[in-house]
Amino acid sequence: MTKSMQKIGETLAKLEVLGSRLSVLFSIMFVLVCMSVALFLLLEAMDFAGTGELPNLALIMQLISTLLDFVIYGAMLLVMRSIAKDVACGCSPFTIAHASQIRVVAWLFVAGFVLGILASPGFVSVVDAGGVHVGLASDQLTDYPIVPIDVKSVVGAVVCFSLSSVWKYGALLQADSDDYL
């Protein structure tokens, strides 16, 4: 066995161990995210039960935005767990399925970005078409309304779309390499 083949074998063995550990870590983190969502919903339900009032539309949109953030984090953890499990089993992480999963996470980031804008209190005063208001009205609007731009969602989407392209290219290279062997 050549020295380079030996290094490749050693590196692959280390990656399999790392993949196994990461798979467990991502699973634990996913369970924690699910528990956080359950606790969040329980607290909101208790608040609703305590007041007896239906929440206003602005609050509902903010709750949906927060839940979408939890869905994004959960989806990222599941994708990372899937990749780590494949590495732990000795499979290539570069598959078309993984590239597609990463692209789904990117679209979730885009949805979170759009929903974050639509759920902001300043949105209604910025988007005003004659007498028709689009968005949510709030009595806390100032003279200079602010529409929040969630930079982390934009960056997350760009990174995930880029990674998806790289993953797809890696999968095609891996398939081409496997065909030669």
Rosetta silent file (secondary structure, phi, psi, omega in degrees, C-alpha in Angstrom):
SEQUENCE: MTKSMQKIGETLAKLEVLGSRLSVLFSIMFVLVCMSVALFLLLEAMDFAGTGELPNLALIMQLISTLLDFVIYGAMLLVMRSIAKDVACGCSPFTIAHASQIRVVAWLFVAGFVLGILASPGFVSVVDAGGVHVGLASDQLTDYPIVPIDVKSVVGAVVCFSLSSVWKYGALLQADSDDYL
SCORE:     score description
SCORE:     0.000 S_00000001
   1 L     0.000  133.577 -179.554    0.000    0.000    0.000 S_00000001
   2 L   -74.791  163.030 -177.363    1.393    3.392   -0.925 S_00000001
   3 H   -64.016  -38.791 -179.882    1.921    6.095    1.643 S_00000001
   4 H   -67.173  -37.618  177.530   -0.816    8.307    0.159 S_00000001
   5 H   -66.421  -35.398  178.262   -3.335    5.435    0.240 S_00000001
   6 H   -66.655  -41.683  177.977   -2.438    4.803    3.877 S_00000001
   7 H   -63.906  -40.236  178.589   -3.034    8.481    4.715 S_00000001
   8 H   -63.263  -42.671  178.616   -6.362    8.384    2.931 S_00000001
   9 H   -62.788  -43.056  178.903   -7.362    5.281    4.904 S_00000001
  10 H   -65.225  -42.053  179.414   -6.353    6.870    8.216 S_00000001
  11 H   -64.485  -41.358  178.540   -8.205   10.075    7.379 S_00000001
  12 H   -62.848  -40.850  178.335  -11.321    8.129    6.396 S_00000001
  13 H   -63.304  -42.229  177.701  -11.227    6.210    9.692 S_00000001
  14 H   -64.656  -40.475  179.087  -10.966    9.480   11.637 S_00000001
  15 H   -64.477  -37.078  178.556  -13.841   10.965    9.605 S_00000001
  16 H   -64.010  -41.467  177.413  -16.035    7.941   10.355 S_00000001
  17 H   -65.542  -45.259  178.882  -15.469    8.401   14.108 S_00000001
  18 H   -61.970  -42.725  178.220  -16.076   12.137   13.823 S_00000001
  19 H   -60.299  -40.624  178.305  -19.228   11.523   11.763 S_00000001
  20 H   -63.598  -44.922  179.937  -20.560    9.152   14.407 S_00000001
  21 H   -66.819  -42.211  179.210  -19.968   11.665   17.195 S_00000001
  22 H   -65.808  -36.331  177.810  -21.413   14.535   15.205 S_00000001
  23 H   -59.935  -43.487  177.618  -24.481   12.475   14.351 S_00000001
  24 H   -65.603  -44.355 -179.993  -25.157   11.956   18.061 S_00000001
  25 H   -60.816  -46.057  179.854  -24.492   15.633   18.820 S_00000001
  26 H   -65.710  -34.309  176.587  -26.855   16.834   16.082 S_00000001
  27 H   -64.376  -44.550  179.020  -29.527   14.384   17.300 S_00000001
  28 H   -63.153  -43.857  179.666  -29.256   15.727   20.848 S_00000001
  29 H   -63.814  -37.127  177.858  -29.396   19.306   19.600 S_00000001
  30 H   -63.876  -43.035  177.711  -32.483   18.479   17.501 S_00000001
  31 H   -61.421  -40.805  178.304  -34.233   17.035   20.549 S_00000001
  32 H   -64.058  -39.096  176.687  -33.354   20.209   22.484 S_00000001
  33 H   -63.769  -43.437  178.894  -34.810   22.381   19.705 S_00000001
  34 H   -62.360  -40.930  177.611  -38.002   20.283   19.746 S_00000001
  35 H   -65.188  -37.898  177.584  -38.217   20.628   23.526 S_00000001
  36 H   -62.876  -42.151  178.640  -37.717   24.394   23.191 S_00000001
  37 H   -63.282  -45.461  179.930  -40.574   24.608   20.695 S_00000001
  38 H   -60.845  -43.560  178.627  -42.829   22.581   22.982 S_00000001
  39 H   -64.694  -43.208  178.590  -41.966   24.804   25.942 S_00000001
  40 H   -58.458  -48.107 -179.651  -42.453   27.946   23.840 S_00000001
  41 H   -65.974  -38.216  177.929  -45.898   26.783   22.682 S_00000001
  42 H   -62.328  -45.314  179.110  -46.851   25.729   26.211 S_00000001
  43 H   -63.942  -40.367  178.246  -45.912   29.139   27.612 S_00000001
  44 H   -66.304  -39.725  178.148  -47.846   30.925   24.866 S_00000001
  45 H   -65.790  -39.303  177.771  -50.882   28.697   25.495 S_00000001
  46 H   -65.435  -38.022  177.758  -50.676   29.392   29.239 S_00000001
  47 H   -64.399  -42.823  178.148  -50.487   33.125   28.533 S_00000001
  48 H   -64.259  -42.950  179.665  -53.544   32.866   26.304 S_00000001
  49 H   -65.169  -34.748 -179.254  -55.411   30.820   28.926 S_00000001
  50 H   -70.837  -37.759 -178.014  -54.499   33.346   31.628 S_00000001
  51 H   -89.796  -31.084 -178.875  -55.716   36.388   29.729 S_00000001
  52 L    75.365    3.074 -179.941  -58.614   34.765   27.876 S_00000001
  53 L  -100.914  144.378  173.722  -58.064   37.149   24.984 S_00000001
  54 L   -72.424  137.819  178.495  -57.277   36.143   21.456 S_00000001
  55 L   -67.775  149.690  178.891  -53.834   37.412   20.430 S_00000001
  56 L   -74.110  167.864 -175.661  -53.793   40.173   17.850 S_00000001
  57 H   -61.313  -36.261  179.813  -52.640   39.555   14.300 S_00000001
  58 H   -62.428  -42.784  179.750  -49.244   41.179   14.907 S_00000001
  59 H   -66.763  -39.798  179.084  -48.510   38.777   17.764 S_00000001
  60 H   -62.701  -42.780  179.033  -49.643   35.792   15.715 S_00000001
  61 H   -63.943  -39.765  178.335  -47.315   36.794   12.860 S_00000001
  62 H   -67.126  -36.917  176.063  -44.416   37.182   15.307 S_00000001
  63 H   -64.427  -42.277  178.405  -45.199   33.750   16.792 S_00000001
  64 H   -63.950  -40.602  177.868  -45.226   32.223   13.316 S_00000001
  65 H   -61.976  -43.214  178.599  -41.924   33.942   12.542 S_00000001
  66 H   -64.840  -42.984  178.249  -40.386   32.549   15.740 S_00000001
  67 H   -63.604  -36.675  177.404  -41.702   29.059   14.986 S_00000001
  68 H   -64.308  -36.949  175.395  -40.254   29.292   11.466 S_00000001
  69 H   -60.140  -43.530  178.031  -36.870   30.097   13.024 S_00000001
  70 H   -62.969  -38.912  178.148  -37.169   26.924   15.098 S_00000001
  71 H   -63.809  -40.586  178.708  -38.105   24.957   11.948 S_00000001
  72 H   -61.876  -47.996 -179.584  -35.024   26.340   10.175 S_00000001
  73 H   -62.712  -42.537  178.827  -32.740   25.331   13.050 S_00000001
  74 H   -63.212  -42.617  179.291  -34.337   21.890   13.256 S_00000001
  75 H   -63.914  -41.199  178.018  -34.021   21.354    9.497 S_00000001
  76 H   -61.078  -43.483 -179.490  -30.356   22.388    9.578 S_00000001
  77 H   -64.726  -39.643  178.469  -29.677   19.932   12.392 S_00000001
  78 H   -66.609  -39.293  177.646  -31.445   17.105   10.553 S_00000001
  79 H   -64.419  -46.414  179.928  -29.491   17.807    7.358 S_00000001
  80 H   -63.932  -36.990  177.610  -26.205   17.911    9.261 S_00000001
  81 H   -64.552  -41.948  179.354  -27.146   14.691   11.082 S_00000001
  82 H   -61.223  -44.697  178.892  -27.917   12.997    7.762 S_00000001
  83 H   -65.356  -44.404 -179.336  -24.547   13.993    6.332 S_00000001
  84 H   -63.728  -38.937  178.191  -22.713   12.966    9.518 S_00000001
  85 H   -63.154  -41.380  178.650  -24.469    9.559    9.554 S_00000001
  86 H   -63.145  -41.200  178.081  -23.408    8.906    5.965 S_00000001
  87 H   -64.349  -41.224  179.794  -19.813    9.790    6.829 S_00000001
  88 H   -62.286  -31.062  179.666  -19.984    7.520    9.910 S_00000001
  89 L   -85.438   -0.727  179.679  -21.100    4.633    7.671 S_00000001
  90 L    88.554    5.773  178.114  -18.187    5.224    5.312 S_00000001
  91 L   -85.677  162.839  177.029  -20.345    6.752    2.583 S_00000001
  92 L   -75.109  138.141  175.112  -19.547    9.956    0.793 S_00000001
  93 L   -75.287  -16.243 -175.935  -21.200   13.059    2.206 S_00000001
  94 L   -88.291   91.985  176.623  -21.365   14.455   -1.315 S_00000001
  95 L  -128.792  158.377  177.015  -24.703   13.274   -2.677 S_00000001
  96 H   -64.377  -35.689  178.952  -27.388   14.960   -4.735 S_00000001
  97 H   -61.582  -43.498  178.333  -29.853   14.264   -1.896 S_00000001
  98 H   -65.126  -38.889  177.702  -27.696   16.212    0.569 S_00000001
  99 H   -61.679  -40.625  178.466  -27.353   19.065   -1.918 S_00000001
 100 H   -66.800  -39.370  178.399  -31.150   19.180   -2.229 S_00000001
 101 H   -63.760  -40.772  178.988  -31.580   19.136    1.553 S_00000001
 102 H   -65.778  -36.679  177.700  -29.168   22.052    1.922 S_00000001
 103 H   -66.112  -37.124  176.702  -31.118   23.953   -0.750 S_00000001
 104 H   -61.486  -42.490  177.550  -34.363   23.383    1.219 S_00000001
 105 H   -61.314  -39.573  177.933  -32.686   24.931    4.286 S_00000001
 106 H   -60.775  -43.588  178.643  -31.695   27.918    2.113 S_00000001
 107 H   -66.341  -32.409  174.732  -35.316   28.394    1.057 S_00000001
 108 H   -64.147  -39.391  175.370  -36.388   28.192    4.705 S_00000001
 109 H   -61.133  -41.858  178.808  -33.972   31.041    5.426 S_00000001
 110 H   -62.959  -44.061  179.042  -35.562   33.055    2.605 S_00000001
 111 H   -61.956  -40.933  177.659  -39.045   32.362    4.021 S_00000001
 112 H   -63.288  -38.520  177.945  -37.871   33.453    7.473 S_00000001
 113 H   -63.253  -49.041 -178.451  -36.467   36.663    6.011 S_00000001
 114 H   -64.749  -44.928 -179.754  -39.700   37.528    4.189 S_00000001
 115 H   -65.101  -34.677  176.915  -41.885   36.633    7.161 S_00000001
 116 H   -61.915  -37.347  177.232  -39.669   38.718    9.449 S_00000001
 117 H   -70.965  -47.172 -177.384  -40.330   41.755    7.280 S_00000001
 118 H   -65.189  -27.814 -178.121  -44.073   41.108    6.970 S_00000001
 119 L   -88.111   -2.219 -177.086  -44.415   40.578   10.744 S_00000001
 120 L   -78.849  142.995  179.912  -42.651   43.828   11.673 S_00000001
 121 L   -63.502  -28.733 -178.528  -44.751   46.653   13.150 S_00000001
 122 L   -79.405   -8.258 -175.067  -43.170   49.234   10.840 S_00000001
 123 H   -61.803  -40.757 -175.630  -44.139   47.364    7.688 S_00000001
 124 H   -64.676  -35.843 -177.437  -47.624   48.909    7.420 S_00000001
 125 H   -78.648  -18.890  177.705  -46.382   52.484    7.440 S_00000001
 126 H   -85.504  -39.734 -179.045  -43.796   51.788    4.763 S_00000001
 127 L  -101.791   98.434 -177.104  -46.149   49.863    2.463 S_00000001
 128 E  -138.001  112.382 -179.444  -49.173   52.121    2.003 S_00000001
 129 E  -108.239   92.193 -179.128  -51.101   52.144   -1.276 S_00000001
 130 L    65.371 -123.844  179.226  -53.586   55.009   -1.054 S_00000001
 131 L   -90.771   -2.338 -178.003  -56.219   54.117    1.519 S_00000001
 132 E   -97.991  124.405  178.136  -55.278   50.445    1.530 S_00000001
 133 E  -100.566  131.078  176.970  -52.738   49.373    4.114 S_00000001
 134 L  -109.676  124.296 -179.663  -50.722   46.251    3.482 S_00000001
 135 L   120.157 -156.692 -175.852  -49.175   44.693    6.547 S_00000001
 136 L  -115.102  132.913  178.072  -49.887   44.983   10.233 S_00000001
 137 L   -87.009  144.788  177.121  -50.877   48.145   12.035 S_00000001
 138 L  -139.834  142.317  178.508  -49.352   48.948   15.389 S_00000001
 139 L   -80.942    2.780 -179.539  -50.019   51.798   17.764 S_00000001
 140 L  -102.046   11.767 -179.097  -46.294   51.929   18.528 S_00000001
 141 L   -69.030  140.741  178.504  -45.255   53.255   15.120 S_00000001
 142 L  -102.199 -178.665  178.008  -43.003   56.278   15.224 S_00000001
 143 L   -64.818  -26.739  179.584  -42.506   59.065   12.722 S_00000001
 144 L  -120.068   86.875 -177.094  -39.664   57.033   11.213 S_00000001
 145 L   -65.325  148.459 -178.965  -40.852   53.448   10.950 S_00000001
 146 L  -116.440  126.346  172.593  -38.251   50.738   10.905 S_00000001
 147 L  -104.832  115.141 -175.903  -38.543   47.608    8.808 S_00000001
 148 L   -70.995  139.236  174.378  -36.070   45.090   10.175 S_00000001
 149 L  -111.405  113.691 -177.231  -33.721   43.366    7.788 S_00000001
 150 L   -82.363   94.897 -175.647  -32.670   40.008    9.206 S_00000001
 151 H   -64.877  -35.659 -178.777  -29.068   39.815    8.047 S_00000001
 152 H   -63.638  -33.321  176.793  -28.524   36.353    9.537 S_00000001
 153 H   -70.880  -39.839  177.948  -31.278   34.955    7.318 S_00000001
 154 H   -63.974  -48.195  179.631  -29.823   36.588    4.222 S_00000001
 155 H   -63.638  -43.047  178.444  -26.329   35.330    5.027 S_00000001
 156 H   -59.525  -42.557  179.361  -27.694   31.885    5.931 S_00000001
 157 H   -64.964  -45.150  179.928  -29.560   31.664    2.630 S_00000001
 158 H   -62.285  -44.810  179.900  -26.525   32.756    0.594 S_00000001
 159 H   -63.196  -44.845 -178.593  -24.257   30.308    2.434 S_00000001
 160 H   -68.023  -39.997  175.512  -26.726   27.426    2.051 S_00000001
 161 H   -62.227  -40.557  178.246  -27.353   28.099   -1.650 S_00000001
 162 H   -64.974  -46.837  179.088  -23.562   28.211   -2.161 S_00000001
 163 H   -61.763  -37.646  178.722  -23.006   25.035   -0.151 S_00000001
 164 H   -60.984  -42.337  178.118  -25.761   23.310   -2.084 S_00000001
 165 H   -65.704  -42.712  178.703  -23.986   24.106   -5.354 S_00000001
 166 H   -64.107  -42.053 -179.650  -20.640   22.946   -3.962 S_00000001
 167 H   -63.442  -41.219  179.029  -22.265   19.756   -2.604 S_00000001
 168 H   -64.331  -43.614  177.548  -23.858   19.032   -5.981 S_00000001
 169 H   -62.028  -43.456  177.438  -20.527   19.559   -7.745 S_00000001
 170 H   -61.136  -38.554  178.706  -18.832   17.289   -5.187 S_00000001
 171 H   -65.852  -40.702  178.430  -21.489   14.623   -5.782 S_00000001
 172 H   -66.530  -41.310  176.417  -20.941   14.781   -9.523 S_00000001
 173 H   -63.347  -41.589  179.674  -17.162   14.547   -9.068 S_00000001
 174 H   -62.264  -43.831  179.113  -17.614   11.625   -6.649 S_00000001
 175 H   -63.995  -40.982  178.605  -19.849    9.803   -9.150 S_00000001
 176 H   -64.657  -42.246  178.349  -17.356   10.438  -11.933 S_00000001
 177 H   -63.507  -41.802  179.892  -14.482    9.233   -9.734 S_00000001
 178 H   -65.248  -32.646  178.766  -16.430    6.090   -8.776 S_00000001
 179 H   -65.906  -32.461  179.030  -17.054    5.345  -12.462 S_00000001
 180 H   -75.698  -24.952 -178.972  -13.286    5.293  -13.110 S_00000001
 181 L   -88.250    0.000    0.000  -12.657    2.912  -10.232 S_00000001
